[in-house]
Short mmCIF file of C-alpha atoms in Angstrom, two decimals:
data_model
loop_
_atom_site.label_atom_id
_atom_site.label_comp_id
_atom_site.label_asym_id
_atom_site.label_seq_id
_atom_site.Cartn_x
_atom_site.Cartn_y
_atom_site.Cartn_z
CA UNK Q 1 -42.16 -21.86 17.67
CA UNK Q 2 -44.34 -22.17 14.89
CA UNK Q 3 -41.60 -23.38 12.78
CA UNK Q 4 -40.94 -26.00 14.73
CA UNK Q 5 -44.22 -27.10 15.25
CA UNK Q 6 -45.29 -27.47 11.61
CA UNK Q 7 -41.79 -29.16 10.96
CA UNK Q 8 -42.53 -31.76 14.27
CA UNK Q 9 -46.41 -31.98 12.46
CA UNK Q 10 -44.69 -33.41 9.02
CA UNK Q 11 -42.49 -35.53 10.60
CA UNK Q 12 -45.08 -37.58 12.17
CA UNK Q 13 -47.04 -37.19 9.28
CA UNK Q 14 -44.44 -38.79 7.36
CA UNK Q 15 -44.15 -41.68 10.00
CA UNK Q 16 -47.14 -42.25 9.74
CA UNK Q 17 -47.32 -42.32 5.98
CA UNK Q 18 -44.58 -44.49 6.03
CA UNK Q 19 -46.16 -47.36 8.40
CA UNK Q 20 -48.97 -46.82 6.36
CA UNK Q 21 -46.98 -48.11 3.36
CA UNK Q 22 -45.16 -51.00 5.17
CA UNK Q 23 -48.71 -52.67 6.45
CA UNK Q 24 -49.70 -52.47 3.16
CA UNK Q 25 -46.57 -54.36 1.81
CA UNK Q 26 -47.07 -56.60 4.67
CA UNK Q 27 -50.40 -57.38 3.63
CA UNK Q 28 -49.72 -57.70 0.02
CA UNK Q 29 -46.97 -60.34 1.02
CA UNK Q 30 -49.00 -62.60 3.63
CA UNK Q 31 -52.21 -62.34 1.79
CA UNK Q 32 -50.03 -63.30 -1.44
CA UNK Q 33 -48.73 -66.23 0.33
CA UNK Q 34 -51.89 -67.39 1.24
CA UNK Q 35 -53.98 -66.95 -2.25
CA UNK Q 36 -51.36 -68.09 -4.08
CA UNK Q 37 -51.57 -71.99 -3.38
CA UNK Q 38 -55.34 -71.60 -3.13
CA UNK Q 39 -55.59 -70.32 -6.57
CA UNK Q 40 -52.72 -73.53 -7.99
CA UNK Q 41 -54.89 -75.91 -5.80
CA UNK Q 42 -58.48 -74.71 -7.94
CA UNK Q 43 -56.08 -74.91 -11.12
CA UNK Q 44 -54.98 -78.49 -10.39
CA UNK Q 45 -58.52 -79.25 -9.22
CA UNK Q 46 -60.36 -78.05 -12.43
CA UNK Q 47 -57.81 -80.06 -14.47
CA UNK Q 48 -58.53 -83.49 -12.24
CA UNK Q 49 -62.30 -82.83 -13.13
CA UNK Q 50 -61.88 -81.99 -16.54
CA UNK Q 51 -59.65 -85.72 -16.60
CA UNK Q 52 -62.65 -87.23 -15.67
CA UNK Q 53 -65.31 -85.80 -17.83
CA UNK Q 54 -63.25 -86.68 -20.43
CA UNK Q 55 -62.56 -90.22 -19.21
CA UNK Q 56 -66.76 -90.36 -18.94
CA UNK Q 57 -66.86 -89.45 -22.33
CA UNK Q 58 -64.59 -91.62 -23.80
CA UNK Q 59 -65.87 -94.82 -22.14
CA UNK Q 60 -69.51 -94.05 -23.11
CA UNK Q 61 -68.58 -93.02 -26.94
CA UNK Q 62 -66.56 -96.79 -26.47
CA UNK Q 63 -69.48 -98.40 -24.93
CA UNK Q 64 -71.98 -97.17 -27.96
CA UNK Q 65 -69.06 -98.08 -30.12
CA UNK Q 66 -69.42 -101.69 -29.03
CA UNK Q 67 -73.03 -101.52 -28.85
CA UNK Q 68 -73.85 -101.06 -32.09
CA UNK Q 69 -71.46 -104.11 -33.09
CA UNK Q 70 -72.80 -107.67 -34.57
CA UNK Q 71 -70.15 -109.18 -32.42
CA UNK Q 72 -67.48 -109.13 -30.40
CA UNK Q 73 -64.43 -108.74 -32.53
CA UNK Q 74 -66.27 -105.90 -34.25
CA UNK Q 75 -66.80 -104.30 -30.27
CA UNK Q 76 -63.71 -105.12 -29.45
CA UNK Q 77 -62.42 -103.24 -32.85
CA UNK Q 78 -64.73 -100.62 -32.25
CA UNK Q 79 -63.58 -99.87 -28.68
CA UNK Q 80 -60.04 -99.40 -29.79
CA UNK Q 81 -61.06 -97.26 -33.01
CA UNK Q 82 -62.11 -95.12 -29.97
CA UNK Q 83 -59.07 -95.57 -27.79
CA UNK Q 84 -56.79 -94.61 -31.27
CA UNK Q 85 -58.72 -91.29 -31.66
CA UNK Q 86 -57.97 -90.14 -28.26
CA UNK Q 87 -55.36 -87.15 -28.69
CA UNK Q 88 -53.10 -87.30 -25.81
CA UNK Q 89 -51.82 -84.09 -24.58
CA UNK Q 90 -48.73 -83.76 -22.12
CA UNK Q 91 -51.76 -83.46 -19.28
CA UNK Q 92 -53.72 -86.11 -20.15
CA UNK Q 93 -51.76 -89.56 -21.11
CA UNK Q 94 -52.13 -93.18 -20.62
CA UNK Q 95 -55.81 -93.64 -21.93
CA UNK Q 96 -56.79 -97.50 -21.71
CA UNK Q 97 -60.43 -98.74 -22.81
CA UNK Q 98 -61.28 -102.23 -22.90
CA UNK Q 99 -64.53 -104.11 -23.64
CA UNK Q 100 -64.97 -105.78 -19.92
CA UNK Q 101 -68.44 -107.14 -21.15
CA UNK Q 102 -70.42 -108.39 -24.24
CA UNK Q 103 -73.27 -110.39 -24.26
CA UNK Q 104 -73.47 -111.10 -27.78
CA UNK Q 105 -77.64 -110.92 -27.77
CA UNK Q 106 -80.51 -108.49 -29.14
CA UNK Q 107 -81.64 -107.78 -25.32
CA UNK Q 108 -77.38 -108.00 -23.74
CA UNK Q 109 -75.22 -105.06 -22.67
CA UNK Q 110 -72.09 -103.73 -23.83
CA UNK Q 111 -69.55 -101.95 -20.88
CA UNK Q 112 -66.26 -100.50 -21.49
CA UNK Q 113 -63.94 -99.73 -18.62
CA UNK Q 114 -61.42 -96.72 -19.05
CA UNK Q 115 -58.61 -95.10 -17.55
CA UNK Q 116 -56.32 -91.83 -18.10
CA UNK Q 117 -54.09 -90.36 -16.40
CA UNK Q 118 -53.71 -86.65 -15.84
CA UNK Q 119 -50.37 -85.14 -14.98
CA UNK Q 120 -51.12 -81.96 -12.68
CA UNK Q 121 -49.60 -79.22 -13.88
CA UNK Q 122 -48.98 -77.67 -10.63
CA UNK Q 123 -48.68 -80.25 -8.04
CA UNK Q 124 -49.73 -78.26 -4.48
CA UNK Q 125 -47.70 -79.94 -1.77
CA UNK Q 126 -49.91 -79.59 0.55
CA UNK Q 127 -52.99 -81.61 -0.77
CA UNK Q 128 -51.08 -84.97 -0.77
CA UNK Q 129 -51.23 -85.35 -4.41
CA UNK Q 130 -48.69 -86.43 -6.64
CA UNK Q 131 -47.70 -84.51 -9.98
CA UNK Q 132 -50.09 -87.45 -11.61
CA UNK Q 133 -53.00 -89.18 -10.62
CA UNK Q 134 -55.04 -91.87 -12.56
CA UNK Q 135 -58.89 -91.81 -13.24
CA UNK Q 136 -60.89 -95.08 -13.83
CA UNK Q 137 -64.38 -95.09 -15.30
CA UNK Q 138 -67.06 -97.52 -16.65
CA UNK Q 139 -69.90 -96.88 -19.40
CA UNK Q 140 -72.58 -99.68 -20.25
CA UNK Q 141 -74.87 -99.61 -23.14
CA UNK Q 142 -77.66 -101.50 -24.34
CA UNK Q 143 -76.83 -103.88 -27.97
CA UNK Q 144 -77.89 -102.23 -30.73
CA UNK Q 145 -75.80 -103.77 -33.54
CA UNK Q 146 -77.73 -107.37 -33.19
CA UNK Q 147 -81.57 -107.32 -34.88
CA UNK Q 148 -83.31 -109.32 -32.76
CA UNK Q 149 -85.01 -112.45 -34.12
CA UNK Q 150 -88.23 -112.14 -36.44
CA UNK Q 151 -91.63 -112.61 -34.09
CA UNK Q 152 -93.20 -115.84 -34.75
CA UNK Q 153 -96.61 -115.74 -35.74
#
């Protein structure tokens, strides 16, 4: 009698052990399913934010560009000196930056609009987002580039 009831003990010892083991796959699987697009969704979304900082950047670097210009074909040369140094990379593409405004005058303002856009590089379906998305952004600066006239005394 002992026998068997030491041999009945292991078997549902091993049943359990066993269950034990398939909840844990279980859980592995569903909470794998679950994490997974959450973790490609904060990927995609640090890239989208990254696009933009670096559209920010390049429209104010063009802005001060054209701000320290005499005039406007020197802005307008300066802005795409700008645009030509941009390295695109297979994530970000398509940078535009054009001189929207330029007063021309000691006390005027310089603004450069710019675009980019950034190719996710895991689109998540579920956030409605295609696999590329553009970014717009505008910088203005204060002329620089123009002395103003000598005071009058």
């Amino acid at each position: 009698m002992t026998g068997q009831s030491i041999s009945g003990q292991n078997a549902i010892a091993k049943t359990r052990s066993r269950a034990r083991r398939g909840q844990s796959l279980i859980e592995t699987v569903v909470g794998g399913v679950i994490l997974v697009p959450i973790v490609l969704a904060i990927i995609d979304l640090a890239v989208v934010v990254l696009g933009g900082e670096i559209c920010n950047d390049l429209a104010k670097q063009a802005a001060r560009a054209a701000a320290n210009a005499g005039d406007r074909v020197e802005a307008v040369t300066a802005v795409a000196d700008v645009q030509n140094h941009f390295v695109a990379s297979s994530t970000y593409t398509g940078m535009i930056l054009s001189l929207s405004r330029y007063d021309g005058t000691p006390d005027g303002l310089a603004s450069v609009q710019g675009g980019v856009t950034i190719n996710l590089p895991v689109p998540v379906p579920f956030l409605n987002i295609g696999p590329s998305m553009g970014v717009k952004s505008q910088a203005t600066e204060a002329i620089v580039g123009i002395a103003p006239p000598p005071p009058v005394n």
